[in-house]
XYZ file of C-alpha atoms in Angstrom:
532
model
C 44.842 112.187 -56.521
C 46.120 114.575 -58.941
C 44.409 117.093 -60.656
C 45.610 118.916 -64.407
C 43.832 121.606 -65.672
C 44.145 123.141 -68.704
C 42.185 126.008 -69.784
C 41.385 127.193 -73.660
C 39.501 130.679 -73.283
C 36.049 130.399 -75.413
C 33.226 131.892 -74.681
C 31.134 129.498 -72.999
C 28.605 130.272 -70.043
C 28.359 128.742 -66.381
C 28.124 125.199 -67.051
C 24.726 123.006 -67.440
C 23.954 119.563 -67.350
C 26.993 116.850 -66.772
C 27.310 114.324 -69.863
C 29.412 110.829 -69.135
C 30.818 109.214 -72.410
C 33.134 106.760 -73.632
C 36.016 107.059 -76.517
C 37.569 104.796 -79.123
C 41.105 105.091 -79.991
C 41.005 105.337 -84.064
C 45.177 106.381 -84.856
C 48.206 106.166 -83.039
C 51.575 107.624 -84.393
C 54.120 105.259 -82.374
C 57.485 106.639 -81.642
C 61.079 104.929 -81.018
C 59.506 105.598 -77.005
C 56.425 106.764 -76.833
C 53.466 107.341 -79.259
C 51.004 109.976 -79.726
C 47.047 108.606 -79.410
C 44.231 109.978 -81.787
C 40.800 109.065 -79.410
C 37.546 109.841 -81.085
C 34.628 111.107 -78.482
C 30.307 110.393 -79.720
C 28.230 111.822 -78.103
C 24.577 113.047 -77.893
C 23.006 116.012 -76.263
C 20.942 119.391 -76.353
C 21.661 122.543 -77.251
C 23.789 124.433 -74.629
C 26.288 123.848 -72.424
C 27.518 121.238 -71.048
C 30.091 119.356 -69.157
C 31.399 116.094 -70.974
C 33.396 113.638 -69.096
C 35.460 111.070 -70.943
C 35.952 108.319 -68.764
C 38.026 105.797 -69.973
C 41.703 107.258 -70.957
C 44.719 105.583 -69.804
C 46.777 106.778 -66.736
C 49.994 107.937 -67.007
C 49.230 110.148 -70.166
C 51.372 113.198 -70.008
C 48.509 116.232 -69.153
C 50.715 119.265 -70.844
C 50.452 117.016 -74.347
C 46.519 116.602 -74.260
C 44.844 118.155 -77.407
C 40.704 118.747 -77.644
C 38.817 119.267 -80.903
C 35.267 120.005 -81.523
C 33.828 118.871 -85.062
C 31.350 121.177 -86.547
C 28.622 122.225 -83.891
C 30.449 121.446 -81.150
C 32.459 123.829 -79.211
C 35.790 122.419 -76.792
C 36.198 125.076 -73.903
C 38.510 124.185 -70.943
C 39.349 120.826 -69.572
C 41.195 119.010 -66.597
C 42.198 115.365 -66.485
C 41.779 113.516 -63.025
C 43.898 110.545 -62.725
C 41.862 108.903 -60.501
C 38.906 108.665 -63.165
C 35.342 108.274 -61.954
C 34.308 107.456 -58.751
C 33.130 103.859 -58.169
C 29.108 104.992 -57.170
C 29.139 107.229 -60.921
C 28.638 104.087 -63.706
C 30.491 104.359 -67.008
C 27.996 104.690 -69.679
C 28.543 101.659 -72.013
C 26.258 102.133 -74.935
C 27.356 99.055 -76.977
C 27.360 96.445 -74.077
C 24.059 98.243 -72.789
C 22.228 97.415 -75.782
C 23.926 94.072 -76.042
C 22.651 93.768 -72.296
C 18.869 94.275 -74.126
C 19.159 92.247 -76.493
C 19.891 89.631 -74.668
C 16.936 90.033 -72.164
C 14.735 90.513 -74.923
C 15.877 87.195 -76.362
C 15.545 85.840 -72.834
C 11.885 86.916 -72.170
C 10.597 85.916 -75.654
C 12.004 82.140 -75.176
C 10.354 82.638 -71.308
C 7.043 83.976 -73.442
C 7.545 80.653 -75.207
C 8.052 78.610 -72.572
C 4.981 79.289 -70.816
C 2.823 79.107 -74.221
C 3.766 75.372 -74.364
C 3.048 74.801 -70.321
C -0.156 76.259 -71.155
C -0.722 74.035 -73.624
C 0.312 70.796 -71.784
C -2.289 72.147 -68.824
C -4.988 72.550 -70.825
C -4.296 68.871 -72.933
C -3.958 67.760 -69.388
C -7.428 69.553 -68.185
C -8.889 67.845 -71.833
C -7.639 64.651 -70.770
C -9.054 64.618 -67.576
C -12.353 65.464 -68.670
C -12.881 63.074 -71.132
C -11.894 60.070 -68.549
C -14.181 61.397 -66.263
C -17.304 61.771 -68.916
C -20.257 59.209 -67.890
C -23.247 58.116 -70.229
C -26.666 57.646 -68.696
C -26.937 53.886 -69.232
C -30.499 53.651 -68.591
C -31.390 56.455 -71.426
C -29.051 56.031 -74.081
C -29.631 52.952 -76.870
C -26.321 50.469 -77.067
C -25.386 51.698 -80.585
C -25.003 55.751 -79.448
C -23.353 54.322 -76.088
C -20.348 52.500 -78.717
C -20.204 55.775 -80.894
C -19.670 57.787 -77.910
C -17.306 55.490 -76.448
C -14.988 55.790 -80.089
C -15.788 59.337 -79.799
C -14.131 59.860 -76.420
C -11.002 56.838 -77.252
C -10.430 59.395 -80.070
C -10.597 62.776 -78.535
C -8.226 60.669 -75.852
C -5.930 59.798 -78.107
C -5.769 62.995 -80.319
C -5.172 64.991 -77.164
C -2.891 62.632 -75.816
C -0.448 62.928 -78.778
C -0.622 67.085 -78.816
C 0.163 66.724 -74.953
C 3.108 64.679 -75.779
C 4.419 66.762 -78.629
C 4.150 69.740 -76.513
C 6.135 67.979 -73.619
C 8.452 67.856 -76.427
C 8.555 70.999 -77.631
C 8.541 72.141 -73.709
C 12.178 70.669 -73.313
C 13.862 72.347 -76.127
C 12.261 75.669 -75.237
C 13.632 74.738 -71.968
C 17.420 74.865 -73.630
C 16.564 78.103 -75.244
C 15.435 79.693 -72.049
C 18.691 78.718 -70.819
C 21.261 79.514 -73.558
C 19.614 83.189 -73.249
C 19.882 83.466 -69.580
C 23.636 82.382 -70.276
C 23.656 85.407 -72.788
C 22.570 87.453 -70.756
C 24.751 86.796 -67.152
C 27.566 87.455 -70.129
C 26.667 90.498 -71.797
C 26.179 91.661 -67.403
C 29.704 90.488 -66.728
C 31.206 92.390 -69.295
C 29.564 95.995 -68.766
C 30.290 95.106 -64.827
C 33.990 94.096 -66.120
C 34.485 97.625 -67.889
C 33.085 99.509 -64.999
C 35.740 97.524 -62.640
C 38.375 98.359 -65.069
C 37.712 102.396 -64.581
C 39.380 102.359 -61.326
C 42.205 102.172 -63.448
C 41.475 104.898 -65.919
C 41.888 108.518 -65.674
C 39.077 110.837 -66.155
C 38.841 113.758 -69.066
C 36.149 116.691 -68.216
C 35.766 118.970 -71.764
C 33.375 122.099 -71.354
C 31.339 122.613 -74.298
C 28.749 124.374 -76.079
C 26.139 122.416 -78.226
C 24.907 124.570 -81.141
C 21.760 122.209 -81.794
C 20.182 119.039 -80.163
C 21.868 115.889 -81.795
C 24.715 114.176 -81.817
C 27.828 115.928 -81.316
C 31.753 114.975 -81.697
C 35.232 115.893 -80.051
C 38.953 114.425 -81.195
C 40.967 113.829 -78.295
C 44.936 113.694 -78.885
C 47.287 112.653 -76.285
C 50.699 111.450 -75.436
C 52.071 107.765 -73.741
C 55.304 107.070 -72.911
C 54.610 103.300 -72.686
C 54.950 102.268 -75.964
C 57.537 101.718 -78.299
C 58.676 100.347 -82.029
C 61.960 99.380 -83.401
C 63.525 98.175 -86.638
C 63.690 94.735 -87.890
C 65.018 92.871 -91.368
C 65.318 89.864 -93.481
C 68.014 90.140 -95.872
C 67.685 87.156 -98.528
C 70.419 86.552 -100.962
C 70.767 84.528 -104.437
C 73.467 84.653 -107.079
C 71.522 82.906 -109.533
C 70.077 83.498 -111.912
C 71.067 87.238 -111.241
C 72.650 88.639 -108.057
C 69.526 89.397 -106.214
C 69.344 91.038 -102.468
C 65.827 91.556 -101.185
C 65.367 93.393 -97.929
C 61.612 92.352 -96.090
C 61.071 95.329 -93.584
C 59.481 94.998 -90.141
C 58.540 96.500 -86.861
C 58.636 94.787 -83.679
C 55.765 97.057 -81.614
C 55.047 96.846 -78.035
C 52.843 98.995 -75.750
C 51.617 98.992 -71.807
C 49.396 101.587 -72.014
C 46.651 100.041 -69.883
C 44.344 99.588 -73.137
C 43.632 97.767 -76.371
C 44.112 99.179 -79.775
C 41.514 97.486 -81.827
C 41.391 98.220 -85.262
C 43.825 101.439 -85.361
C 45.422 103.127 -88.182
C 49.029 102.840 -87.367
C 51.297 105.297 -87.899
C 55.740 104.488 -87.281
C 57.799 107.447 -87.148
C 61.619 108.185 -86.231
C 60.889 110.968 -84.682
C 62.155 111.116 -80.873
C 59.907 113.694 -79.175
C 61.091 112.410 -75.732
C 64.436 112.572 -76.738
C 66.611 116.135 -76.144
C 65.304 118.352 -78.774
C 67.937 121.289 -78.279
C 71.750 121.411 -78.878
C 74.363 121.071 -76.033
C 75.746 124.524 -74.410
C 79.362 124.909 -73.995
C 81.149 126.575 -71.656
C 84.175 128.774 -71.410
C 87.279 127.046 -70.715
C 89.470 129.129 -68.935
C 93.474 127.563 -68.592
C 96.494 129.119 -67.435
C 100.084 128.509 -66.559
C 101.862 128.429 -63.373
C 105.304 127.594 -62.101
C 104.993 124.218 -60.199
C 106.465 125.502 -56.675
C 104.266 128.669 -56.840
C 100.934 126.240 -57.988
C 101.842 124.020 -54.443
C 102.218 127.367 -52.196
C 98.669 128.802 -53.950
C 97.354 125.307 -53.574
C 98.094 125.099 -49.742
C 97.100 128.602 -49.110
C 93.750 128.078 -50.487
C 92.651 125.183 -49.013
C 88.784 126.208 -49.043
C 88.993 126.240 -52.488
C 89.765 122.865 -52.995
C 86.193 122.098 -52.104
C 84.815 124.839 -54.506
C 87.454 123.057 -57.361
C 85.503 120.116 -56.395
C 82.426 120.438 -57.613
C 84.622 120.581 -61.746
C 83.255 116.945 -62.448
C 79.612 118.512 -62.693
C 81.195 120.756 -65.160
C 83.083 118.042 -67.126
C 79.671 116.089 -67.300
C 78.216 119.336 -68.556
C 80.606 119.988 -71.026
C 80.276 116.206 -73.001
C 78.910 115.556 -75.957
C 75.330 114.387 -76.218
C 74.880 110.599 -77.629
C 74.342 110.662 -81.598
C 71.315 111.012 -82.916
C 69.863 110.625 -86.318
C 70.243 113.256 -88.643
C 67.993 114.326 -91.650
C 64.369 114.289 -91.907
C 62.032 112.060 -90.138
C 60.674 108.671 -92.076
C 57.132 107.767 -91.567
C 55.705 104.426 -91.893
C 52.036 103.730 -92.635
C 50.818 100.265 -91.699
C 48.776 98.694 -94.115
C 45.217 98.726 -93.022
C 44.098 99.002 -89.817
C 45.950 97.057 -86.797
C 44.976 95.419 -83.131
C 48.009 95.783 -80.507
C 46.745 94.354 -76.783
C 48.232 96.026 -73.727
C 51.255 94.118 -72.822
C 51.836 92.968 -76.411
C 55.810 92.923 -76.756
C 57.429 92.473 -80.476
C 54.342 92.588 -82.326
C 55.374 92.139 -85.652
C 54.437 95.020 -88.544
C 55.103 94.292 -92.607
C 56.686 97.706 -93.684
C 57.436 96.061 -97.209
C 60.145 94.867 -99.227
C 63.134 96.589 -101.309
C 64.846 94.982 -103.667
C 68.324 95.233 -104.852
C 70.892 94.072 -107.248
C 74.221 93.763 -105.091
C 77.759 93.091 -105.668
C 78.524 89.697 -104.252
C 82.068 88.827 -103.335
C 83.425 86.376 -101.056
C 85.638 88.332 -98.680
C 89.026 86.169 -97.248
C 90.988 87.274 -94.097
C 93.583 84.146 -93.558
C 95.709 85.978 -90.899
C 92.111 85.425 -88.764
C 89.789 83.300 -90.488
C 89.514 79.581 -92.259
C 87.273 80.201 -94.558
C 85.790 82.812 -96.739
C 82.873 84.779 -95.915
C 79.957 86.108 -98.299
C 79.532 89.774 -98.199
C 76.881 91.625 -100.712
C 77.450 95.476 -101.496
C 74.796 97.665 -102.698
C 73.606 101.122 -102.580
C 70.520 102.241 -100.465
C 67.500 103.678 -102.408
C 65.702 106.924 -101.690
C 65.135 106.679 -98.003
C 66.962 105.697 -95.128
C 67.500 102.197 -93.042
C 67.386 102.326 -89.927
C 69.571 100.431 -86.956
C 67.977 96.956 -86.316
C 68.605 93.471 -86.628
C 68.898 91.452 -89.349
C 67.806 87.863 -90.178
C 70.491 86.381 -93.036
C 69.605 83.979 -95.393
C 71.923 82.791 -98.707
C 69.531 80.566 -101.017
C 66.863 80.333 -98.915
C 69.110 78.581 -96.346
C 68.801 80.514 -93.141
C 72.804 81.346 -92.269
C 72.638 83.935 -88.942
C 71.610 87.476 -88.168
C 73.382 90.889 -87.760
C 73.016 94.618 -86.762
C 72.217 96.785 -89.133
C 73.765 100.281 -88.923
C 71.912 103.468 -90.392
C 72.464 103.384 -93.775
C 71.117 107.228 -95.009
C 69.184 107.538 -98.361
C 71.749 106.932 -101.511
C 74.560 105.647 -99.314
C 76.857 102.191 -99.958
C 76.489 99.504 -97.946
C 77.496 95.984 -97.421
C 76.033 92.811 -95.561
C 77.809 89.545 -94.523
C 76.040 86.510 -95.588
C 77.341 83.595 -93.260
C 80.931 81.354 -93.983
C 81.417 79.808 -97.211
C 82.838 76.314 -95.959
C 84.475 75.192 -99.264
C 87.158 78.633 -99.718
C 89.682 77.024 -97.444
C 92.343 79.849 -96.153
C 95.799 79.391 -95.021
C 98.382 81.706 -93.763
C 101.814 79.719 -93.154
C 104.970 81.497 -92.186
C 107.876 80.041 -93.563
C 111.214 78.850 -91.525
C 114.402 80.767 -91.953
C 117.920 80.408 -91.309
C 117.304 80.763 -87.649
C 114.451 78.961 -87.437
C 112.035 80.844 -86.148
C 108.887 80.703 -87.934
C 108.659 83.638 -90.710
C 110.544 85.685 -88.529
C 114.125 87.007 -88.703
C 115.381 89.730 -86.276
C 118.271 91.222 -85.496
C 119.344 94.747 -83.160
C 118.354 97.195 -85.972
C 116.629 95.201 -88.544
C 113.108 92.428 -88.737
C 112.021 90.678 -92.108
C 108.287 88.725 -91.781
C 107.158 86.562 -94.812
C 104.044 84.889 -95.278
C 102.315 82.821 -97.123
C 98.998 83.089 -97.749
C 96.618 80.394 -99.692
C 92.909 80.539 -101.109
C 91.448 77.006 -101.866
C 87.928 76.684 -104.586
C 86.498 72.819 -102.816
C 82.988 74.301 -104.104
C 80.927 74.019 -107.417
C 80.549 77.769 -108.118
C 83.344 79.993 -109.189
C 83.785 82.931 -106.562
C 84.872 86.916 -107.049
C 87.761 86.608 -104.083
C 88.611 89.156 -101.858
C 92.228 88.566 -100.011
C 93.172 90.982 -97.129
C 95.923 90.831 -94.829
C 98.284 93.295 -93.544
C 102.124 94.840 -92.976
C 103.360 96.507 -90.127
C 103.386 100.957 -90.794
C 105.503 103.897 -89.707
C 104.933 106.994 -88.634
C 108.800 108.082 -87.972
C 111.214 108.604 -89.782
C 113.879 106.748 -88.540
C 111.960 103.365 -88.569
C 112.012 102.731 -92.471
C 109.312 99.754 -93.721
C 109.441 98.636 -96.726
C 107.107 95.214 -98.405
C 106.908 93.345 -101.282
C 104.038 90.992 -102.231
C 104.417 88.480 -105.287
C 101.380 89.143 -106.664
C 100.846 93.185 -106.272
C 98.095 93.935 -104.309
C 95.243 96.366 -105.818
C 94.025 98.244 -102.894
C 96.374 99.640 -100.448
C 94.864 101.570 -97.133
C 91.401 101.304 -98.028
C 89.461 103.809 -96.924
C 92.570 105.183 -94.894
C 93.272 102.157 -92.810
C 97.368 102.215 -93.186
C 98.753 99.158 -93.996
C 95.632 96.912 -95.061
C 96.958 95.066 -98.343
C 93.879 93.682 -100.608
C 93.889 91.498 -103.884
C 90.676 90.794 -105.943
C 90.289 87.899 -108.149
C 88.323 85.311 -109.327
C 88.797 81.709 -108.097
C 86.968 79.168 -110.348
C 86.124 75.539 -108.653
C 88.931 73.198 -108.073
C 91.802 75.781 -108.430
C 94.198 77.409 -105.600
C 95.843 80.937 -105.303
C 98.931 81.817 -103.477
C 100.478 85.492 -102.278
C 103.704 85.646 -100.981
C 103.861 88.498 -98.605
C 107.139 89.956 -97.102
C 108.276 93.197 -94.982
C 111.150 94.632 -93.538
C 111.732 96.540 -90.761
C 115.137 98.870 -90.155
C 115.735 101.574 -87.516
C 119.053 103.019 -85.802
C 121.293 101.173 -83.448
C 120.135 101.707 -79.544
C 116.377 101.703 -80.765
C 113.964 99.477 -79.762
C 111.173 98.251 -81.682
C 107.736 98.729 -80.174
């Protein structure tokens, strides 16, 4: 068992009276790992001091990260957390499932009340009964006519009592299902308080000192810290050309959490932020070099053989010295669920709506025929005033479902670009014409290598499409190896964003109709070269 204490100096006496109470999460704030846990603490006692154990937090919670607040009247002094909670003889006080306990044995001894009103009433019908059967006229004083009105009289009272005894024998059975259906109630309102007393075995145990000002109720906030929860990014990206370009981005959260407890009815905060995460920049070190002749570096080396095992220990240093993974830069984005939510312990991927965004995109069909058979639908657009983050991405093109992707971080105001699946009817070719020699596109000889290619674009759909071409020729860096291209038609973006010898060509292909680019590049360098 351990034991964390934790110690907030207020003046508060020697301790009184020992007060046991539950708590009900109201807020988490749920990191990328971990989340932070808002617990609200009712409570009611006297005046004075007292020593208020919270019974029911989750193990695990990290103790250094715990946070008490007092409302108004109620004074938070010092408190520990025991992971081992209560012990099994001390009961958790269950207020709600106590009272649902009465309720049902009130229910149960009014239908028992009932119950025995009606066997009353069959026992005296019964006793009735009995009495009248047994009733005898004296023959020899009575005159024939009151003998006959006696015996209608007594056939009557028979009969009349007869049919109450037989409605009550009626009644008597369905107060019989009543009694029933609330001792039912009642073993289940048992079995859950028993189950929540089981369950705080597996709880840890919060003990708050505090001052009452006044007999009444009184209320503490309880904020703490669980590393078994987590939330991460995820999209659908839906995309229509008609009757306007259109790209509309549905945001979600997959959430998940093993913290041991329900969160019923929570306000649900998502943030970026990565408080478990290093929160402090790398240190470098100084790197000392120096130069040595190679035959005096072998003598020092063998001389100093003990401190090859001190040299040993550089890797430690070299792990030291590398660069920390990347992490996300600018502020931290906050999501607010809508409303209040319930995630179970052991939930995985619950899904959270975060909203859609909406925007108007640049839709071209982007063809690589040196790799690919067909185009490929790709929609550029800039990012609004707050960031996306990294997850996946469900694709659709009209409202057919076409794939998924990653989605890199995309910061506030930045350009992006999605792919939106194969377009089947932009049929690509790249063919490399024969030469001379034969070989296919390719002519070389000891200083000198010309490659031509022909590249084709195909329309077999209804739409016309904004084309994109790429393909590529072979760069230099020296001097002495001289390239040199020519492309029939010129291209209109050369080394896009840097990428040396990326050729592109944008154009519009309407249905039906074909587009050809002759591509061609030559290689020289000096005589005893080789090409690599």
């Amino acid at each position: 068992m351990r034991l964390f204490l934790t110690l907030v100096f207020l003046p508060l006496p020697v301790l009184a009276d020992t007060i046991s109470v539950g708590s009900t999460v109201t807020e988490v704030v749920l990191y990328p790992q971990g989340a932070r846990v808002t617990r609200e603490v009712a409570f009611s006692a006297p005046a004075g001091r007292h020593d208020l154990r919270i019974a029911d937090l989750p193990e695990g919670i990290a103790p250094g990260m715990i946070r008490v607040a007092g409302a108004e009247g109620t004074q938070a002094g010092g408190f520990s957390l025991q992971e081992a909670g209560l012990a099994p003889a001390v009961p958790l006080p269950l207020p709600e499932l106590e009272a649902a306990i009465g309720a049902a044995q009130a229910a149960r001894d009014a239908a028992l009340l009932d119950l025995a009103r009606i066997d009353a009433r069959i026992e005296a019908a019964e006793a009735q009964v009995g009495f009248l059967r047994g009733a005898k006229a004296e023959v020899t004083t009575q005159a024939p006519a009151d003998l006959a009105a006696m015996g209608r009289m007594i056939a009557q009272e028979v009969l009349a009592v007869r049919e109450s005894l037989l409605a009550a024998q009626g009644a008597r059975a369905e107060a019989g299902r009543v009694v029933q259906q609330a001792e039912v109630a009642l073993a289940e309102a048992i079995a859950a308080r028993d189950a929540r007393r089981a369950a705080q075995a597996g709880k840890a145990l919060l003990s708050v000192a505090i001052a009452q000002v006044a007999d009444g109720p009184g209320h503490l906030t309880v904020t703490h810290f669980i590393e078994e929860a987590s939330w991460r990014p995820v999209y659908d990206a839906a995309l229509t050309r008609k009757p306007a370009p259109s790209l509309v981005l549905a945001r979600g959260a997959l959430v998940s959490q093993a913290s041991g407890e329900d969160w019923a009815g929570v306000a649900l905060t998502l943030s970026t932020a990565r408080p478990t995460e290093q929160a402090a920049p790398s240190e470098l070190w100084p790197d000392l070099r120096r130069i040595a002749d190679p035959e005096q570096e072998r003598a020092y080396a063998k001389g100093m053989a003990s401190e090859d095992a001190v040299m040993a220990a550089a890797p430690v240093m070299e792990a030291m010295m590398e660069p920390a993974m990347a992490e996300l830069d600018g502020d931290v984005v906050v999501y607010r669920a809508p409303g209040t939510v319930d995630v179970a312990s052991g939930v995985e991927d619950l899904r959270v709506a975060l909203g859609e965004l909406t925007f108007t995109p640049e839709i071209e069909a982007r063809a690589v025929p040196r790799l690919d058979r067909t185009a490929f639908a790709l929609a550029r657009f800039t990012n609004g005033d707050e960031p996306l983050l990294p997850g996946e991405v469900l694709l659709m093109r009209e409202g057919t479902l076409i794939g998924a992707t990653e989605l890199e971080l995309i910061p506030a105001g930045a350009e992006a670009e999605l792919p939106f699946g194969a377009i089947d009817g932009l049929r690509l070719t790249r063919e490399m014409p024969q030469n001379s020699e034969g070989d296919a596109g390719i002519l070389t000889s000891d200083t000198a290598r010309v490659e031509k290619a022909l590249l084709r674009v195909e329309n077999l759909t209804q739409d016309s499409w904004p084309l994109h071409v790429i393909d590529q020729i072979p760069y230099s860096e020296q001097e002495d190896l001289e390239v040199v291209y020519s492309a029939t038609p010129k291209p209109d973006e050369t080394d896009p964003e840097g990428q040396r010898g990326l050729l592109g060509w944008h154009f519009d292909l309407a249905p039906g109709a074909k587009r050809e680019i002759l591509l061609e590049a030559k290689l020289r360098w000096p005589a005893g070269m080789e090409l690599r």
